């Protein structure tokens, strides 16, 4: 079972999300919190695999809670939830080390897919969020691509291949099949890439791959 902590200041929203996750069969909501402070306290107590955090909460919002969780429980993955599809939230959430960003107004199947993808060691962006990320990247300032390329140049040829496929939203298993490697080897390459380039997760790796021009066609279909 994928153990999940759910944090949202609206009880009705929490109940709805918990009900959706319960239909998956392999996801269990082990704790619910009404604000960021409570979310961190309950995460320390229950040690879930994933924390689903609403961006806007009293006392401590989701972004603040994500930063605190990264400090005290770095092994727990964080997925941000919001009804506000705004660039500032997306940028801040990705910068906080979140492994996913989902809209509460999105398709329920997307919620389940996102939780499963993150639990499998990947990352997930709502397709609506993905479109905004891509738009932001296309509007990046001059020189950003050169900086990204300089960073990527630190990698070996195989690492660059893996990074490009991460940017194209392939899972470790899909990358392994594409490159005729063992899945564990791909996982090792991804870890090396994140460590060498100072990236927090696969979402940031996928964005860098796009910025560096490694992904010529529509990247980041939601999964990464």
mmCIF file of C-alpha atoms in Angstrom:
data_model
loop_
_atom_site.group_PDB
_atom_site.id
_atom_site.type_symbol
_atom_site.label_atom_id
_atom_site.label_comp_id
_atom_site.label_asym_id
_atom_site.label_seq_id
_atom_site.Cartn_x
_atom_site.Cartn_y
_atom_site.Cartn_z
ATOM 1 C CA UNK A 1 0.000 0.000 0.000
ATOM 2 C CA UNK A 2 1.097 3.557 -0.738
ATOM 3 C CA UNK A 3 0.806 5.452 2.545
ATOM 4 C CA UNK A 4 -0.359 9.036 2.084
ATOM 5 C CA UNK A 5 -0.791 12.025 4.377
ATOM 6 C CA UNK A 6 -3.399 14.521 3.160
ATOM 7 C CA UNK A 7 -3.325 18.172 4.254
ATOM 8 C CA UNK A 8 -6.056 20.687 3.359
ATOM 9 C CA UNK A 9 -7.820 23.222 5.547
ATOM 10 C CA UNK A 10 -11.236 22.315 4.118
ATOM 11 C CA UNK A 11 -12.660 19.128 5.630
ATOM 12 C CA UNK A 12 -14.989 18.542 2.685
ATOM 13 C CA UNK A 13 -12.094 18.713 0.227
ATOM 14 C CA UNK A 14 -10.080 16.293 2.341
ATOM 15 C CA UNK A 15 -12.996 13.874 2.450
ATOM 16 C CA UNK A 16 -13.430 14.040 -1.319
ATOM 17 C CA UNK A 17 -9.762 13.469 -2.068
ATOM 18 C CA UNK A 18 -9.538 10.646 0.469
ATOM 19 C CA UNK A 19 -12.576 8.980 -1.138
ATOM 20 C CA UNK A 20 -11.001 9.209 -4.574
ATOM 21 C CA UNK A 21 -7.716 7.726 -3.354
ATOM 22 C CA UNK A 22 -9.577 4.908 -1.581
ATOM 23 C CA UNK A 23 -10.943 3.703 -4.922
ATOM 24 C CA UNK A 24 -7.403 3.011 -6.145
ATOM 25 C CA UNK A 25 -7.030 -0.074 -3.956
ATOM 26 C CA UNK A 26 -3.299 0.421 -3.449
ATOM 27 C CA UNK A 27 -3.385 3.845 -1.730
ATOM 28 C CA UNK A 28 -4.117 4.416 1.957
ATOM 29 C CA UNK A 29 -4.631 7.819 3.602
ATOM 30 C CA UNK A 30 -2.977 7.284 6.976
ATOM 31 C CA UNK A 31 -3.448 10.804 8.364
ATOM 32 C CA UNK A 32 -5.231 14.083 7.616
ATOM 33 C CA UNK A 33 -4.138 17.592 8.586
ATOM 34 C CA UNK A 34 -5.846 20.983 8.477
ATOM 35 C CA UNK A 35 -2.687 23.117 8.246
ATOM 36 C CA UNK A 36 1.009 22.892 7.504
ATOM 37 C CA UNK A 37 2.188 22.607 11.099
ATOM 38 C CA UNK A 38 -0.178 19.714 11.746
ATOM 39 C CA UNK A 39 0.956 18.091 8.505
ATOM 40 C CA UNK A 40 4.601 18.115 9.600
ATOM 41 C CA UNK A 41 3.719 16.782 13.083
ATOM 42 C CA UNK A 42 1.614 13.957 11.632
ATOM 43 C CA UNK A 43 4.265 13.120 9.046
ATOM 44 C CA UNK A 44 6.807 12.683 11.839
ATOM 45 C CA UNK A 45 4.377 10.389 13.629
ATOM 46 C CA UNK A 46 3.103 8.285 10.701
ATOM 47 C CA UNK A 47 6.044 8.439 8.248
ATOM 48 C CA UNK A 48 3.948 8.257 5.047
ATOM 49 C CA UNK A 49 5.521 7.713 1.645
ATOM 50 C CA UNK A 50 3.849 10.812 0.210
ATOM 51 C CA UNK A 51 2.425 14.045 1.599
ATOM 52 C CA UNK A 52 -0.320 15.713 -0.434
ATOM 53 C CA UNK A 53 -0.250 19.364 0.618
ATOM 54 C CA UNK A 54 -2.688 22.116 -0.264
ATOM 55 C CA UNK A 55 -0.800 25.260 -1.262
ATOM 56 C CA UNK A 56 -3.017 27.617 0.751
ATOM 57 C CA UNK A 57 -3.452 26.652 4.409
ATOM 58 C CA UNK A 58 -3.547 28.637 7.688
ATOM 59 C CA UNK A 59 -0.613 28.938 10.125
ATOM 60 C CA UNK A 60 1.833 27.299 7.692
ATOM 61 C CA UNK A 61 0.989 26.983 4.009
ATOM 62 C CA UNK A 62 1.843 24.048 1.776
ATOM 63 C CA UNK A 63 5.047 25.555 0.428
ATOM 64 C CA UNK A 64 6.309 26.223 3.950
ATOM 65 C CA UNK A 65 5.328 22.720 5.043
ATOM 66 C CA UNK A 66 7.123 21.246 2.018
ATOM 67 C CA UNK A 67 10.299 23.092 2.942
ATOM 68 C CA UNK A 68 10.065 21.896 6.558
ATOM 69 C CA UNK A 69 9.402 18.303 5.470
ATOM 70 C CA UNK A 70 12.428 18.433 3.200
ATOM 71 C CA UNK A 71 14.485 19.465 6.219
ATOM 72 C CA UNK A 72 13.220 16.931 8.771
ATOM 73 C CA UNK A 73 12.003 14.050 6.560
ATOM 74 C CA UNK A 74 13.815 14.315 3.216
ATOM 75 C CA UNK A 75 12.836 10.759 2.283
ATOM 76 C CA UNK A 76 9.132 11.691 2.072
ATOM 77 C CA UNK A 77 7.900 12.826 -1.344
ATOM 78 C CA UNK A 78 5.696 15.922 -1.522
ATOM 79 C CA UNK A 79 2.902 16.575 -4.014
ATOM 80 C CA UNK A 80 1.274 20.008 -4.026
ATOM 81 C CA UNK A 81 -2.495 20.429 -4.421
ATOM 82 C CA UNK A 82 -4.231 23.628 -5.433
ATOM 83 C CA UNK A 83 -7.222 25.091 -7.224
ATOM 84 C CA UNK A 84 -5.055 27.995 -8.374
ATOM 85 C CA UNK A 85 -3.330 27.349 -11.688
ATOM 86 C CA UNK A 86 -0.834 30.198 -11.347
ATOM 87 C CA UNK A 87 2.780 30.383 -12.456
ATOM 88 C CA UNK A 88 4.059 31.671 -9.116
ATOM 89 C CA UNK A 89 2.699 28.646 -7.275
ATOM 90 C CA UNK A 90 4.110 26.226 -9.838
ATOM 91 C CA UNK A 91 7.544 27.837 -9.731
ATOM 92 C CA UNK A 92 7.589 27.990 -5.928
ATOM 93 C CA UNK A 93 6.405 24.388 -5.580
ATOM 94 C CA UNK A 94 9.049 23.077 -7.968
ATOM 95 C CA UNK A 95 11.655 25.192 -6.221
ATOM 96 C CA UNK A 96 10.640 23.741 -2.863
ATOM 97 C CA UNK A 97 11.532 20.266 -4.071
ATOM 98 C CA UNK A 98 7.986 19.020 -4.656
ATOM 99 C CA UNK A 99 7.768 15.851 -6.737
ATOM 100 C CA UNK A 100 4.396 16.763 -8.176
ATOM 101 C CA UNK A 101 1.825 19.484 -8.651
ATOM 102 C CA UNK A 102 -1.863 18.626 -9.095
ATOM 103 C CA UNK A 103 -5.005 20.694 -9.507
ATOM 104 C CA UNK A 104 -7.840 19.790 -7.136
ATOM 105 C CA UNK A 105 -10.226 20.616 -9.957
ATOM 106 C CA UNK A 106 -8.580 18.059 -12.244
ATOM 107 C CA UNK A 107 -9.591 14.565 -13.293
ATOM 108 C CA UNK A 108 -9.761 12.149 -10.302
ATOM 109 C CA UNK A 109 -7.800 9.617 -12.349
ATOM 110 C CA UNK A 110 -5.016 12.165 -12.579
ATOM 111 C CA UNK A 111 -4.815 12.326 -8.778
ATOM 112 C CA UNK A 112 -4.374 8.561 -8.524
ATOM 113 C CA UNK A 113 -1.889 8.474 -11.413
ATOM 114 C CA UNK A 114 0.136 11.238 -9.791
ATOM 115 C CA UNK A 115 0.357 9.477 -6.439
ATOM 116 C CA UNK A 116 1.384 6.220 -8.085
ATOM 117 C CA UNK A 117 4.018 7.893 -10.269
ATOM 118 C CA UNK A 118 5.616 9.659 -7.298
ATOM 119 C CA UNK A 119 5.462 6.503 -5.159
ATOM 120 C CA UNK A 120 7.347 4.682 -7.926
ATOM 121 C CA UNK A 121 10.169 7.202 -7.605
ATOM 122 C CA UNK A 122 9.117 9.466 -10.433
ATOM 123 C CA UNK A 123 7.389 12.808 -10.497
ATOM 124 C CA UNK A 124 4.103 14.103 -11.832
ATOM 125 C CA UNK A 125 2.771 17.398 -13.105
ATOM 126 C CA UNK A 126 -0.882 17.920 -13.965
ATOM 127 C CA UNK A 127 -1.126 18.309 -17.768
ATOM 128 C CA UNK A 128 -2.593 21.786 -17.211
ATOM 129 C CA UNK A 129 0.417 22.675 -15.056
ATOM 130 C CA UNK A 130 2.765 21.122 -17.607
ATOM 131 C CA UNK A 131 1.475 23.442 -20.312
ATOM 132 C CA UNK A 132 2.203 26.448 -18.118
ATOM 133 C CA UNK A 133 5.701 25.183 -17.291
ATOM 134 C CA UNK A 134 6.463 24.723 -20.989
ATOM 135 C CA UNK A 135 5.107 28.194 -21.775
ATOM 136 C CA UNK A 136 7.337 29.655 -19.062
ATOM 137 C CA UNK A 137 10.364 27.825 -20.464
ATOM 138 C CA UNK A 138 9.678 29.074 -23.971
ATOM 139 C CA UNK A 139 9.678 32.608 -22.590
ATOM 140 C CA UNK A 140 12.947 32.118 -20.707
ATOM 141 C CA UNK A 141 15.460 34.976 -20.952
ATOM 142 C CA UNK A 142 18.299 34.981 -23.441
ATOM 143 C CA UNK A 143 21.261 33.056 -22.134
ATOM 144 C CA UNK A 144 19.181 30.547 -20.152
ATOM 145 C CA UNK A 145 19.626 27.852 -22.794
ATOM 146 C CA UNK A 146 23.385 28.399 -22.871
ATOM 147 C CA UNK A 147 23.553 28.129 -19.092
ATOM 148 C CA UNK A 148 21.523 24.908 -19.170
ATOM 149 C CA UNK A 149 23.746 23.465 -21.896
ATOM 150 C CA UNK A 150 26.864 24.308 -19.893
ATOM 151 C CA UNK A 151 25.402 22.438 -16.922
ATOM 152 C CA UNK A 152 24.452 19.417 -19.025
ATOM 153 C CA UNK A 153 27.939 19.344 -20.572
ATOM 154 C CA UNK A 154 29.174 18.016 -17.224
ATOM 155 C CA UNK A 155 27.452 14.722 -18.011
ATOM 156 C CA UNK A 156 28.706 11.744 -19.949
ATOM 157 C CA UNK A 157 27.049 10.611 -23.178
ATOM 158 C CA UNK A 158 24.900 7.934 -21.524
ATOM 159 C CA UNK A 159 23.836 10.296 -18.755
ATOM 160 C CA UNK A 160 22.776 12.849 -21.381
ATOM 161 C CA UNK A 161 20.728 10.168 -23.136
ATOM 162 C CA UNK A 162 18.994 9.284 -19.886
ATOM 163 C CA UNK A 163 18.377 12.943 -19.045
ATOM 164 C CA UNK A 164 16.809 13.540 -22.459
ATOM 165 C CA UNK A 165 14.403 10.646 -21.911
ATOM 166 C CA UNK A 166 13.557 11.887 -18.410
ATOM 167 C CA UNK A 167 12.702 15.184 -20.095
ATOM 168 C CA UNK A 168 10.464 13.296 -22.528
ATOM 169 C CA UNK A 169 8.534 11.978 -19.477
ATOM 170 C CA UNK A 170 9.611 8.336 -19.756
ATOM 171 C CA UNK A 171 9.668 6.212 -16.620
ATOM 172 C CA UNK A 172 12.762 4.265 -15.553
ATOM 173 C CA UNK A 173 11.263 1.091 -17.045
ATOM 174 C CA UNK A 174 10.559 2.835 -20.359
ATOM 175 C CA UNK A 175 14.039 4.340 -20.470
ATOM 176 C CA UNK A 176 15.531 0.911 -19.759
ATOM 177 C CA UNK A 177 13.642 -0.618 -22.682
ATOM 178 C CA UNK A 178 14.579 2.262 -24.987
ATOM 179 C CA UNK A 179 18.300 2.049 -24.140
ATOM 180 C CA UNK A 180 18.417 -1.742 -23.654
ATOM 181 C CA UNK A 181 19.492 -1.412 -20.026
ATOM 182 C CA UNK A 182 18.421 -2.949 -16.735
ATOM 183 C CA UNK A 183 15.920 -0.743 -14.876
ATOM 184 C CA UNK A 184 18.191 -0.615 -11.812
ATOM 185 C CA UNK A 185 20.990 0.752 -13.996
ATOM 186 C CA UNK A 186 18.714 3.526 -15.226
ATOM 187 C CA UNK A 187 17.759 4.361 -11.659
ATOM 188 C CA UNK A 188 21.465 4.647 -10.865
ATOM 189 C CA UNK A 189 22.021 6.981 -13.805
ATOM 190 C CA UNK A 190 19.116 9.193 -12.718
ATOM 191 C CA UNK A 191 20.513 9.407 -9.185
ATOM 192 C CA UNK A 192 23.953 10.303 -10.564
ATOM 193 C CA UNK A 193 22.444 13.040 -12.739
ATOM 194 C CA UNK A 194 20.497 14.574 -9.869
ATOM 195 C CA UNK A 195 23.539 14.531 -7.594
ATOM 196 C CA UNK A 196 26.033 15.822 -10.163
ATOM 197 C CA UNK A 197 23.790 18.679 -11.317
ATOM 198 C CA UNK A 198 22.440 19.594 -7.875
ATOM 199 C CA UNK A 199 18.822 18.828 -8.788
ATOM 200 C CA UNK A 200 16.213 17.853 -6.203
ATOM 201 C CA UNK A 201 13.995 15.583 -8.305
ATOM 202 C CA UNK A 202 13.029 14.350 -11.764
ATOM 203 C CA UNK A 203 10.790 17.328 -12.452
ATOM 204 C CA UNK A 204 13.738 19.686 -12.171
ATOM 205 C CA UNK A 205 15.797 17.273 -14.308
ATOM 206 C CA UNK A 206 13.090 17.223 -16.971
ATOM 207 C CA UNK A 207 12.898 21.013 -17.008
ATOM 208 C CA UNK A 208 16.690 21.264 -17.382
ATOM 209 C CA UNK A 209 16.596 18.781 -20.266
ATOM 210 C CA UNK A 210 14.047 20.961 -22.020
ATOM 211 C CA UNK A 211 15.977 24.172 -21.311
ATOM 212 C CA UNK A 212 19.164 22.605 -22.701
ATOM 213 C CA UNK A 213 17.421 21.625 -25.914
ATOM 214 C CA UNK A 214 17.671 17.882 -25.282
ATOM 215 C CA UNK A 215 13.920 17.437 -25.811
ATOM 216 C CA UNK A 216 12.940 18.866 -29.206
ATOM 217 C CA UNK A 217 9.270 17.878 -29.101
ATOM 218 C CA UNK A 218 6.539 18.329 -26.480
ATOM 219 C CA UNK A 219 8.129 17.126 -23.224
ATOM 220 C CA UNK A 220 6.659 16.627 -19.791
ATOM 221 C CA UNK A 221 3.323 15.027 -20.668
ATOM 222 C CA UNK A 222 2.519 14.959 -16.965
ATOM 223 C CA UNK A 223 4.742 12.115 -15.900
ATOM 224 C CA UNK A 224 8.443 12.405 -15.325
#
